[in-house]
Tab-separated table of C-alpha atoms and ligand atoms in Angstrom:
chain	number	residue	atom	x	y	z
A	1	MET	CA	0.001	0.027	0.005
A	2	ASN	CA	1.749	3.210	-1.167
A	3	PHE	CA	0.448	6.557	-0.076
A	4	ASP	CA	1.485	9.989	1.108
A	5	MET	CA	-0.982	11.654	3.440
A	6	TYR	CA	-0.910	14.906	5.388
A	7	MET	CA	-4.055	15.600	7.453
A	8	PRO	CA	-3.126	17.746	10.397
A	9	ALA	CA	-6.476	19.435	11.204
A	10	ARG	CA	-7.370	19.094	14.869
A	11	VAL	CA	-11.117	18.349	15.163
A	12	ILE	CA	-13.014	18.569	18.409
A	13	SER	CA	-16.534	17.245	18.218
A	14	GLY	CA	-19.500	16.884	20.569
A	15	GLU	CA	-22.223	18.843	22.265
A	16	ASP	CA	-21.156	22.357	23.304
A	17	CYS	CA	-17.590	21.672	22.167
A	18	VAL	CA	-16.967	25.413	21.491
A	19	LEU	CA	-17.873	26.509	24.993
A	20	LYS	CA	-16.132	23.577	26.654
A	21	ASN	CA	-12.833	24.240	24.822
A	22	SER	CA	-12.569	28.025	24.933
A	23	GLY	CA	-9.141	27.753	26.489
A	24	LYS	CA	-7.768	26.329	23.208
A	25	LEU	CA	-8.597	29.656	21.511
A	26	ARG	CA	-6.383	31.490	23.965
A	27	GLN	CA	-3.342	29.627	22.671
A	28	LEU	CA	-3.916	31.198	19.196
A	29	GLY	CA	-3.700	34.846	20.260
A	30	ASN	CA	-5.572	37.730	21.891
A	31	GLN	CA	-7.330	39.234	18.825
A	32	CYS	CA	-9.228	37.599	15.961
A	33	LEU	CA	-11.468	38.244	12.965
A	34	ILE	CA	-14.682	36.161	12.773
A	35	VAL	CA	-15.628	35.459	9.154
A	36	THR	CA	-19.276	34.528	8.462
A	37	GLY	CA	-22.199	34.850	6.078
A	38	LYS	CA	-24.997	37.307	6.698
A	39	HIS	CA	-27.484	35.353	8.784
A	40	SER	CA	-26.839	31.680	9.551
A	41	ALA	CA	-23.980	31.979	12.012
A	42	LYS	CA	-26.216	34.006	14.262
A	43	ALA	CA	-29.391	32.033	13.559
A	44	CYS	CA	-27.885	28.650	14.455
A	45	GLY	CA	-26.326	29.800	17.710
A	46	ALA	CA	-22.698	29.276	16.668
A	47	LEU	CA	-21.739	32.953	16.599
A	48	ASP	CA	-23.145	33.464	20.141
A	49	ASP	CA	-21.201	30.477	21.415
A	50	VAL	CA	-17.943	31.650	19.799
A	51	ILE	CA	-18.389	35.174	21.179
A	52	GLN	CA	-19.110	33.759	24.660
A	53	ALA	CA	-15.932	31.614	24.421
A	54	LEU	CA	-13.829	34.585	23.241
A	55	GLU	CA	-15.155	36.895	25.983
A	56	LYS	CA	-14.463	34.249	28.585
A	57	GLU	CA	-10.825	34.141	27.417
A	58	ASN	CA	-10.488	37.941	27.048
A	59	ILE	CA	-9.858	37.690	23.346
A	60	GLY	CA	-10.782	40.728	21.262
A	61	TYR	CA	-12.781	40.197	18.034
A	62	GLN	CA	-14.529	41.787	15.159
A	63	VAL	CA	-17.179	40.143	12.930
A	64	PHE	CA	-16.889	40.298	9.135
A	65	ASP	CA	-20.245	38.980	7.833
A	66	GLU	CA	-19.953	39.712	4.099
A	67	VAL	CA	-19.244	36.172	2.848
A	68	THR	CA	-21.814	35.058	0.283
A	69	GLN	CA	-22.433	31.600	-1.086
A	70	ASN	CA	-19.687	30.600	-3.526
A	71	PRO	CA	-17.493	33.343	-2.014
A	72	TYR	CA	-15.596	35.784	-4.163
A	73	VAL	CA	-11.845	36.075	-3.946
A	74	SER	CA	-12.261	39.833	-3.572
A	75	THR	CA	-14.389	39.380	-0.406
A	76	CYS	CA	-11.618	37.289	1.193
A	77	HIS	CA	-9.030	39.863	0.119
A	78	LYS	CA	-11.075	42.643	1.734
A	79	ALA	CA	-11.519	40.609	4.963
A	80	GLY	CA	-7.725	40.159	5.046
A	81	SER	CA	-7.351	43.979	5.164
A	82	VAL	CA	-9.900	44.255	7.970
A	83	ALA	CA	-8.060	41.520	9.924
A	84	ARG	CA	-4.767	43.424	9.589
A	85	GLU	CA	-6.426	46.700	10.688
A	86	ILE	CA	-7.606	45.132	13.944
A	87	GLY	CA	-4.326	43.311	14.490
A	88	ALA	CA	-5.884	39.839	14.272
A	89	GLN	CA	-3.586	37.012	15.267
A	90	PHE	CA	-6.027	34.347	14.088
A	91	ILE	CA	-9.218	33.927	12.057
A	92	ILE	CA	-12.430	32.111	12.945
A	93	GLY	CA	-14.692	30.918	10.130
A	94	ILE	CA	-18.288	30.074	11.073
A	95	GLY	CA	-20.723	28.611	8.569
A	96	GLY	CA	-21.220	26.218	5.775
A	97	GLY	CA	-18.539	25.547	3.193
A	98	SER	CA	-18.665	29.113	1.888
A	99	PRO	CA	-17.535	30.979	5.052
A	100	LEU	CA	-15.179	28.110	6.016
A	101	ASP	CA	-13.492	28.161	2.592
A	102	ALA	CA	-13.343	31.991	2.765
A	103	ALA	CA	-11.669	31.835	6.193
A	104	LYS	CA	-8.809	29.773	4.728
A	105	ALA	CA	-8.146	32.449	2.122
A	106	VAL	CA	-8.552	35.249	4.643
A	107	ALA	CA	-5.832	33.625	6.765
A	108	VAL	CA	-3.455	33.783	3.732
A	109	PHE	CA	-4.362	37.320	2.732
A	110	THR	CA	-4.033	38.707	6.265
A	111	ALA	CA	-0.447	37.497	6.540
A	112	ASN	CA	0.466	38.721	3.015
A	113	PRO	CA	-0.436	42.385	2.545
A	114	GLN	CA	1.228	42.546	-0.899
A	115	LEU	CA	-0.648	39.508	-2.266
A	116	PRO	CA	-3.185	40.594	-4.947
A	117	PRO	CA	-6.539	38.790	-4.976
A	118	GLU	CA	-5.608	36.480	-7.891
A	119	GLY	CA	-2.328	35.667	-6.067
A	120	ILE	CA	-4.268	33.207	-3.918
A	121	TYR	CA	-3.848	30.652	-6.733
A	122	GLY	CA	-0.075	31.068	-6.753
A	123	SER	CA	2.435	31.209	-3.956
A	124	TRP	CA	3.074	33.771	-1.174
A	125	GLU	CA	5.803	34.851	1.179
A	126	ASN	CA	4.444	34.683	4.719
A	127	LYS	CA	2.847	31.729	6.438
A	128	ALA	CA	-0.969	32.003	6.691
A	129	LEU	CA	-2.409	32.987	10.080
A	130	PRO	CA	-3.802	30.121	12.122
A	131	PHE	CA	-7.529	29.672	11.767
A	132	VAL	CA	-10.427	27.978	13.494
A	133	LEU	CA	-13.460	26.528	11.729
A	134	VAL	CA	-16.936	26.014	13.109
A	135	GLY	CA	-19.222	24.094	10.712
A	136	THR	CA	-22.931	24.780	10.449
A	137	THR	CA	-23.850	22.564	7.465
A	138	ALA	CA	-23.401	18.850	6.947
A	139	GLY	CA	-21.904	18.496	3.492
A	140	THR	CA	-18.607	19.935	2.437
A	141	GLY	CA	-16.364	18.533	5.220
A	142	SER	CA	-14.354	21.757	4.769
A	143	GLU	CA	-13.603	21.501	8.529
A	144	VAL	CA	-11.083	18.717	7.831
A	145	THR	CA	-9.799	19.601	4.342
A	146	ALA	CA	-7.197	22.035	3.165
A	147	VAL	CA	-9.381	22.892	0.161
A	148	SER	CA	-10.904	26.326	-0.413
A	149	VAL	CA	-13.241	26.819	-3.374
A	150	LEU	CA	-13.608	30.478	-4.394
A	151	THR	CA	-15.195	32.416	-7.232
A	152	ASN	CA	-12.885	34.425	-9.460
A	153	ASP	CA	-14.331	37.929	-9.704
A	154	ALA	CA	-13.154	38.530	-13.272
A	155	THR	CA	-14.444	35.308	-14.838
A	156	GLY	CA	-17.257	34.386	-12.428
A	157	GLN	CA	-15.820	30.852	-12.414
A	158	LYS	CA	-15.163	28.748	-9.335
A	159	LYS	CA	-11.667	27.482	-8.694
A	160	SER	CA	-10.080	25.807	-5.689
A	161	PHE	CA	-6.731	26.109	-4.032
A	162	LYS	CA	-5.157	23.944	-1.403
A	163	CYS	CA	-1.844	23.832	0.496
A	164	ASP	CA	-0.342	22.618	3.744
A	165	GLN	CA	-1.028	26.023	5.389
A	166	THR	CA	-4.786	25.844	4.816
A	167	TYR	CA	-5.597	23.221	7.404
A	168	ALA	CA	-7.465	24.485	10.449
A	169	ALA	CA	-5.466	24.795	13.657
A	170	LEU	CA	-8.717	23.795	15.293
A	171	SER	CA	-12.157	22.698	13.939
A	172	PHE	CA	-15.237	22.459	16.060
A	173	GLY	CA	-17.903	19.975	14.998
A	174	ASP	CA	-21.142	20.345	16.931
A	175	PRO	CA	-24.066	18.943	14.908
A	176	LYS	CA	-26.538	21.140	16.836
A	177	TYR	CA	-25.529	24.077	14.676
A	178	THR	CA	-27.031	22.285	11.641
A	179	TYR	CA	-30.510	21.995	13.260
A	180	SER	CA	-31.598	25.334	11.763
A	181	LEU	CA	-30.661	24.486	8.173
A	182	ASN	CA	-33.744	24.401	5.897
A	183	TYR	CA	-34.832	21.202	4.170
A	184	ASP	CA	-33.523	22.046	0.690
A	185	PHE	CA	-30.049	22.965	1.906
A	186	THR	CA	-30.070	19.887	4.145
A	187	VAL	CA	-30.750	17.713	1.134
A	188	SER	CA	-28.221	19.486	-1.034
A	189	THR	CA	-25.446	19.322	1.558
A	190	ALA	CA	-26.142	15.652	2.265
A	191	LEU	CA	-25.802	14.986	-1.496
A	192	ASP	CA	-22.486	16.796	-1.454
A	193	ALA	CA	-21.226	14.516	1.274
A	194	LEU	CA	-22.478	11.526	-0.718
A	195	CYS	CA	-20.668	12.746	-3.852
A	196	HIS	CA	-17.430	13.238	-1.930
A	197	SER	CA	-17.661	9.683	-0.680
A	198	VAL	CA	-18.748	7.933	-3.888
A	199	GLU	CA	-16.464	9.982	-6.134
A	200	GLY	CA	-13.542	9.424	-3.780
A	201	LEU	CA	-14.161	5.689	-3.454
A	202	PHE	CA	-13.559	5.175	-7.188
A	203	ALA	CA	-11.188	8.089	-7.867
A	204	ALA	CA	-7.778	7.381	-9.397
A	205	HIS	CA	-6.073	9.012	-6.352
A	206	GLY	CA	-7.783	6.889	-3.721
A	207	ASN	CA	-6.089	4.475	-1.352
A	208	GLU	CA	-7.202	2.005	1.293
A	209	VAL	CA	-7.491	4.673	3.959
A	210	SER	CA	-9.750	6.928	1.827
A	211	ASP	CA	-11.752	3.789	0.831
A	212	SER	CA	-12.435	2.951	4.447
A	213	TYR	CA	-13.652	6.539	5.159
A	214	ALA	CA	-15.755	6.468	2.000
A	215	LEU	CA	-17.415	3.166	2.773
A	216	ARG	CA	-18.204	4.355	6.287
A	217	ALA	CA	-19.787	7.564	4.975
A	218	ILE	CA	-21.801	5.676	2.385
A	219	SER	CA	-23.066	3.223	4.952
A	220	ILE	CA	-24.363	6.141	7.047
A	221	LEU	CA	-25.732	8.134	4.075
A	222	GLY	CA	-27.593	5.223	2.365
A	223	GLY	CA	-30.216	5.008	5.111
A	224	SER	CA	-30.037	8.660	6.107
A	225	LEU	CA	-30.966	9.886	2.657
A	226	ILE	CA	-34.056	7.688	2.589
A	227	GLN	CA	-35.058	9.013	6.036
A	228	LEU	CA	-34.459	12.543	4.844
A	229	TYR	CA	-36.596	11.930	1.753
A	230	MET	CA	-39.466	10.726	3.910
A	231	HIS	CA	-39.494	14.190	5.547
A	232	LYS	CA	-40.114	15.911	2.201
A	233	GLY	CA	-42.336	18.928	2.706
A	234	ASP	CA	-40.839	19.642	6.139
A	235	SER	CA	-39.275	23.031	6.541
A	236	GLY	CA	-36.269	21.317	8.129
A	237	GLU	CA	-37.293	22.226	11.680
A	238	HIS	CA	-38.710	18.789	12.469
A	239	LEU	CA	-35.845	16.650	11.249
A	240	PRO	CA	-34.768	14.198	14.028
A	241	HIS	CA	-31.577	15.325	15.739
A	242	THR	CA	-30.216	11.768	15.412
A	243	LEU	CA	-30.531	12.183	11.610
A	244	ARG	CA	-28.808	15.557	11.754
A	245	GLU	CA	-25.985	13.989	13.703
A	246	ARG	CA	-25.519	11.111	11.269
A	247	LEU	CA	-25.464	13.545	8.366
A	248	TYR	CA	-22.879	15.705	10.078
A	249	TYR	CA	-20.452	12.848	10.826
A	250	ALA	CA	-20.913	11.467	7.324
A	251	SER	CA	-19.865	14.867	5.979
A	252	LEU	CA	-16.692	14.764	8.065
A	253	TYR	CA	-15.914	11.321	6.706
A	254	GLY	CA	-16.579	12.669	3.188
A	255	GLY	CA	-14.142	15.528	3.814
A	256	LEU	CA	-11.493	13.088	4.934
A	257	VAL	CA	-12.049	11.206	1.670
A	258	ILE	CA	-11.672	14.092	-0.733
A	259	ASN	CA	-8.754	15.497	1.184
A	260	ILE	CA	-6.893	12.357	-0.016
A	261	THR	CA	-8.620	11.606	-3.284
A	262	GLY	CA	-9.689	14.980	-4.697
A	263	THR	CA	-12.998	15.056	-6.639
A	264	THR	CA	-13.903	13.958	-10.156
A	265	PHE	CA	-15.894	15.065	-13.176
A	266	CYS	CA	-19.095	15.393	-11.113
A	267	HIS	CA	-17.619	18.296	-9.089
A	268	ALA	CA	-15.921	19.785	-12.134
A	269	LEU	CA	-19.170	19.952	-14.145
A	270	SER	CA	-21.208	21.089	-11.153
A	271	TYR	CA	-19.534	24.490	-11.297
A	272	ILE	CA	-21.340	25.290	-14.578
A	273	LEU	CA	-24.701	24.581	-12.915
A	274	THR	CA	-23.838	26.752	-9.903
A	275	GLU	CA	-22.305	29.627	-11.811
A	276	ASP	CA	-24.807	29.905	-14.664
A	277	TYR	CA	-27.973	28.340	-13.227
A	278	HIS	CA	-27.589	29.048	-9.504
A	279	ILE	CA	-28.092	25.380	-8.476
A	280	SER	CA	-26.820	24.675	-4.963
A	281	HIS	CA	-23.476	22.841	-4.799
A	282	GLY	CA	-24.548	19.399	-3.656
A	283	LYS	CA	-27.439	19.059	-6.062
A	284	ALA	CA	-25.280	20.277	-8.897
A	285	CYS	CA	-22.733	17.487	-8.214
A	286	ALA	CA	-25.316	14.744	-7.541
A	287	VAL	CA	-27.084	15.167	-10.872
A	288	PHE	CA	-24.023	13.532	-12.452
A	289	LEU	CA	-23.725	10.725	-9.931
A	290	ALA	CA	-25.708	8.066	-11.863
A	291	GLU	CA	-23.323	8.419	-14.792
A	292	TYR	CA	-20.384	8.239	-12.429
A	293	ILE	CA	-21.670	5.069	-10.781
A	294	ARG	CA	-22.216	3.383	-14.147
A	295	ARG	CA	-18.598	4.106	-15.082
A	296	ALA	CA	-17.392	2.945	-11.670
A	297	GLU	CA	-19.163	-0.407	-12.044
A	298	LYS	CA	-17.337	-1.019	-15.318
A	299	ALA	CA	-13.960	0.219	-14.105
A	300	ASP	CA	-13.813	-1.682	-10.795
A	301	PRO	CA	-16.522	-4.372	-10.401
A	302	GLN	CA	-15.018	-5.656	-7.164
A	303	LYS	CA	-15.079	-2.289	-5.384
A	304	TYR	CA	-18.493	-1.636	-6.847
A	305	ALA	CA	-19.744	-4.820	-5.100
A	306	ARG	CA	-18.435	-3.504	-1.770
A	307	PHE	CA	-20.147	-0.159	-2.479
A	308	GLU	CA	-23.482	-1.896	-3.192
A	309	ASN	CA	-23.040	-3.978	-0.075
A	310	VAL	CA	-22.614	-1.049	2.343
A	311	LEU	CA	-25.288	1.049	0.669
A	312	GLY	CA	-27.900	-1.216	2.206
A	313	GLN	CA	-30.406	-0.849	-0.633
A	314	HIS	CA	-30.884	-1.860	-4.181
A	315	MET	CA	-28.835	0.324	-6.595
A	316	GLU	CA	-31.813	1.144	-8.851
A	317	THR	CA	-33.823	2.354	-5.856
A	318	PHE	CA	-30.903	4.397	-4.715
A	319	LEU	CA	-30.390	5.999	-8.120
A	320	CYS	CA	-34.081	6.877	-8.293
A	321	LEU	CA	-33.758	8.580	-4.913
A	322	ILE	CA	-30.710	10.569	-6.018
A	323	ARG	CA	-32.479	11.562	-9.293
A	324	GLU	CA	-35.482	12.732	-7.337
A	325	MET	CA	-33.418	14.690	-4.818
A	326	SER	CA	-31.305	16.368	-7.454
A	327	ARG	CA	-34.149	17.264	-9.804
A	328	MET	CA	-33.551	20.655	-11.435
A	329	ASP	CA	-34.989	22.778	-14.159
A	330	VAL	CA	-31.943	23.424	-16.370
A	331	LYS	CA	-32.039	23.627	-20.163
A	332	MET	CA	-28.980	23.961	-22.405
A	333	THR	CA	-28.833	24.401	-26.164
A	334	PRO	CA	-26.319	22.449	-28.253
A	335	PRO	CA	-24.227	25.613	-28.914
A	336	GLN	CA	-24.158	26.403	-25.192
A	337	ILE	CA	-22.892	22.894	-24.491
A	338	GLU	CA	-20.162	23.307	-27.143
A	339	ASP	CA	-19.117	26.595	-25.510
A	340	TYR	CA	-18.589	24.846	-22.155
A	341	LEU	CA	-16.170	22.269	-23.550
A	342	PRO	CA	-12.900	24.224	-23.951
A	343	ARG	CA	-13.004	25.048	-20.234
A	344	PHE	CA	-12.460	21.368	-19.378
A	345	LYS	CA	-9.477	20.701	-21.638
A	346	GLY	CA	-6.865	18.843	-19.530
A	347	ASN	CA	-9.083	19.100	-16.407
A	348	ALA	CA	-7.434	17.281	-13.465
A	349	ASN	CA	-10.807	16.118	-12.091
A	350	PHE	CA	-11.583	14.451	-15.419
A	351	GLN	CA	-8.296	12.481	-15.200
A	352	ASN	CA	-9.202	11.433	-11.628
A	353	THR	CA	-12.425	9.810	-12.895
A	354	PRO	CA	-12.444	6.036	-13.358
A	355	GLY	CA	-11.947	5.254	-17.011
A	356	ILE	CA	-10.978	8.932	-17.642
A	357	PHE	CA	-13.691	11.353	-18.608
A	358	THR	CA	-13.306	13.080	-21.946
A	359	LEU	CA	-14.699	16.161	-23.635
A	360	GLU	CA	-16.840	13.838	-25.800
A	361	ASP	CA	-18.213	12.324	-22.606
A	362	THR	CA	-18.944	15.845	-21.309
A	363	LYS	CA	-20.913	16.698	-24.423
A	364	ARG	CA	-22.912	13.490	-24.250
A	365	VAL	CA	-23.703	13.739	-20.549
A	366	LEU	CA	-24.715	17.427	-20.678
A	367	THR	CA	-26.878	16.702	-23.754
A	368	GLU	CA	-28.574	13.672	-22.148
A	369	LEU	CA	-29.336	15.590	-18.959
A	370	PHE	CA	-30.098	19.108	-20.126
A	371	ALA	CA	-30.648	19.465	-23.902
B	401	NAP	P1	-23.006	27.526	2.105
B	401	NAP	O1	-22.872	28.122	0.754
B	401	NAP	O2	-21.963	27.740	3.125
B	401	NAP	O3	-24.416	27.982	2.722
B	401	NAP	C1	-25.625	27.812	1.978
B	401	NAP	C2	-26.760	28.552	2.644
B	401	NAP	O4	-27.094	27.930	3.939
B	401	NAP	C3	-26.430	30.010	2.987
B	401	NAP	O5	-27.599	30.768	2.700
B	401	NAP	C4	-26.188	29.989	4.499
B	401	NAP	O6	-26.526	31.202	5.113
B	401	NAP	C5	-27.135	28.898	4.944
B	401	NAP	N1	-26.750	28.212	6.201
B	401	NAP	C6	-25.543	27.689	6.505
B	401	NAP	N2	-25.633	27.055	7.702
B	401	NAP	C7	-26.893	27.248	8.182
B	401	NAP	C8	-27.599	26.894	9.402
B	401	NAP	N3	-26.987	26.117	10.305
B	401	NAP	N4	-28.893	27.277	9.506
B	401	NAP	C9	-29.480	28.007	8.567
B	401	NAP	N5	-28.884	28.365	7.409
B	401	NAP	C10	-27.613	28.002	7.213
B	401	NAP	O7	-23.303	25.976	1.884
B	401	NAP	P2	-22.413	24.673	1.816
B	401	NAP	O8	-23.105	23.694	0.892
B	401	NAP	O9	-22.013	24.195	3.184
B	401	NAP	O10	-21.059	25.130	1.093
B	401	NAP	C11	-20.951	25.204	-0.314
B	401	NAP	C12	-19.603	25.751	-0.688
B	401	NAP	O11	-18.546	24.899	-0.211
B	401	NAP	C13	-19.457	25.838	-2.210
B	401	NAP	O12	-18.759	27.012	-2.547
B	401	NAP	C14	-18.609	24.608	-2.534
B	401	NAP	O13	-17.900	24.770	-3.720
B	401	NAP	C15	-17.723	24.556	-1.311
B	401	NAP	N6	-17.153	23.198	-1.060
B	401	NAP	C16	-15.943	23.142	-0.386
B	401	NAP	C17	-15.372	21.940	-0.135
B	401	NAP	C18	-14.046	21.880	0.638
B	401	NAP	O14	-13.451	20.817	0.746
B	401	NAP	N7	-13.553	22.955	1.128
B	401	NAP	C19	-15.982	20.760	-0.526
B	401	NAP	C20	-17.178	20.827	-1.181
B	401	NAP	C21	-17.751	22.053	-1.448
B	401	NAP	P3	-25.450	32.413	5.330
B	401	NAP	O15	-25.154	32.942	3.950
B	401	NAP	O16	-26.174	33.401	6.196
B	401	NAP	O17	-24.231	31.825	5.964
B	402	FE	FE1	-18.399	19.285	-2.739
């Protein structure tokens, strides 16, 4: 078994873990910038808990709440200036994948005043500030990955960066913060965790460690997605907390998977749906999952059998469920599809797909699904 893994994020999980571990924040400095979206950090109680923990430890803070979904590089750059102005020694990101990914970039920008926004995709001089992540969705697993997915202001396209400095010094995983997430985002984020696990299980860069995380996540998600579907029509408020917890831990497993394996063509193509059709991230990835699973079966029948085994349900039933949960109203004309193709020339996620995904495959899949 040959592999090279670096996964240094410290994750503290459990009920009230933020309040119970406030002393660990003290070790990171006496001033910080909190990076969040507009509403959810407050609505779910995480911001109040973080502020209470900071006040207990006499740590100064300022809140920067301008992070949107699919965050812009420019927003992170701006937050970096704010962090420098207040003399922040560390950053705290609170939210779903968007604020958590933004916090990783803010940590880099704060330490590197000369770095222009687009420089985030290159290299920089000073080591990023330490940062803390507090997750409020159950999907991206950003708490445990070094990955940050940002939107380039000039092109409107999403692109990720990742390096050894963008692991959290500390991640807090308290599933109670996800209780306030509405039904649609709960479905979409659960689908994201599923895609991370299934894509990673068959990805070219996988190994036995990532396989074991992936199979564990899939075994949790198989039944949980059915349970979630049975609550269709619910606002999200009445979802059982045990279900929320299972989804949250599955998302952490999924993050551990992609941190090793990276993602595949499903994630690569999802960006088109998010950028041009405003489809939420998880749904945008999951709409391609049936095609991925068909390819996986051909490429590695033995592993496919293990996948089917842990899923705990018949594959056709499962695919119907995914199709239903990722239903979307997207139409593309043949010329539009042609226009998308050059973007994926030499795409690394395509190469990571079992059997290798080509531009011809892209054209066929987009046509079958959306033309
Ligand atoms: P998100 O974009 O962070 O948030 C989606 C929406 O849910 C926002 O409106 C947010 O509100 C709201 N929300 C978040 N937590 C909530 C809560 N507990 N209660 C009520 N509302 C809540 O969603 P996400 O799916 O977690 O993240 C998606 C992003 O992560 C994408 O940019 C994707 O590309 C990226 N991603 C990153 C990785 C990685 O490894 N780093 C992996 C996969 C995907 P506010 O705006 O008020 O916060
Ligand atoms: Fe994802």
